[in-house]
């Protein structure tokens, strides 16, 4: 319907992180994956090669992005129609024409005993601030967050901060130092949440506040569940997930713990006067 197409185009225009969600609303239940430039069969300088990837075959749709990447949409059991392909391609082209952009929104966060912070959306422009946060985190905190060699932590940031793969929130001090990062990542037809809080600011409710906001964003996006990958020893993340007071499922594989929260509608307005969780309930690492 024309009205629905306009609504999806408007959402995509206002926020690039909405593109996967708009595609999912347009096409129904499907898995959406985006390959970055160099892995999708083209590059920004090889638009002819990328254009060849612009195709639909049965239940799989491939849509090149202006930077040379490729969005692959897989919808089992129901082939795509030419009309769906045209509308999906129009959304991707609109997103590419508008270029990098982020919604401008800042919220004041008051944490008892820690003062005032700003919570806002983050993007590629926050790369250096995120790297600086890494330097202030202990090796244990970085290992808990990235589940790999500490020296590789910076390599993940460019991907994590890209609105093409999800949404990121940062917590800043009044001096502009980033002390917390929260990610909501579109993972096929699933949604991952991930947190990192500087050691000096852990166990003050910042991780819990970030998680609450990320889950609220997931609920508003129509996600039925979110999952976090952590270790059983990460008591801060466990406490933060339990603090959501949502149904949880636990799965343990070779020392890795995956916690899935079934998402329910959350309040449209955050509680006033402090963090959503009491101090000491979550360290967010």
PDB file of N, CA and C in Angstrom, residues 137-145:
ATOM      1  N   UNK A 137      39.801   0.543  30.089  1.00  0.00           N
ATOM      2  CA  UNK A 137      39.197  -0.696  30.574  1.00  0.00           C
ATOM      3  C   UNK A 137      40.285  -1.731  30.855  1.00  0.00           C
ATOM      4  N   UNK A 138      40.071  -2.541  31.867  1.00  0.00           N
ATOM      5  CA  UNK A 138      41.028  -3.595  32.185  1.00  0.00           C
ATOM      6  C   UNK A 138      40.958  -4.703  31.140  1.00  0.00           C
ATOM      7  N   UNK A 139      42.001  -5.526  31.114  1.00  0.00           N
ATOM      8  CA  UNK A 139      42.015  -6.652  30.182  1.00  0.00           C
ATOM      9  C   UNK A 139      40.851  -7.598  30.455  1.00  0.00           C
ATOM     10  N   UNK A 140      40.521  -7.789  31.723  1.00  0.00           N
ATOM     11  CA  UNK A 140      39.405  -8.678  32.064  1.00  0.00           C
ATOM     12  C   UNK A 140      38.082  -8.142  31.520  1.00  0.00           C
ATOM     13  N   UNK A 141      37.867  -6.837  31.661  1.00  0.00           N
ATOM     14  CA  UNK A 141      36.634  -6.235  31.148  1.00  0.00           C
ATOM     15  C   UNK A 141      36.538  -6.390  29.640  1.00  0.00           C
ATOM     16  N   UNK A 142      37.643  -6.166  28.925  1.00  0.00           N
ATOM     17  CA  UNK A 142      37.628  -6.298  27.467  1.00  0.00           C
ATOM     18  C   UNK A 142      37.424  -7.750  27.036  1.00  0.00           C
ATOM     19  N   UNK A 143      38.031  -8.688  27.765  1.00  0.00           N
ATOM     20  CA  UNK A 143      37.834 -10.101  27.421  1.00  0.00           C
ATOM     21  C   UNK A 143      36.383 -10.510  27.630  1.00  0.00           C
ATOM     22  N   UNK A 144      35.780 -10.034  28.706  1.00  0.00           N
ATOM     23  CA  UNK A 144      34.377 -10.368  28.957  1.00  0.00           C
ATOM     24  C   UNK A 144      33.465  -9.808  27.874  1.00  0.00           C
ATOM     25  N   UNK A 145      33.832  -8.664  27.351  1.00  0.00           N
ATOM     26  CA  UNK A 145      32.980  -8.047  26.332  1.00  0.00           C
ATOM     27  C   UNK A 145      33.185  -8.683  24.957  1.00  0.00           C
TER      28      UNK A 145
END
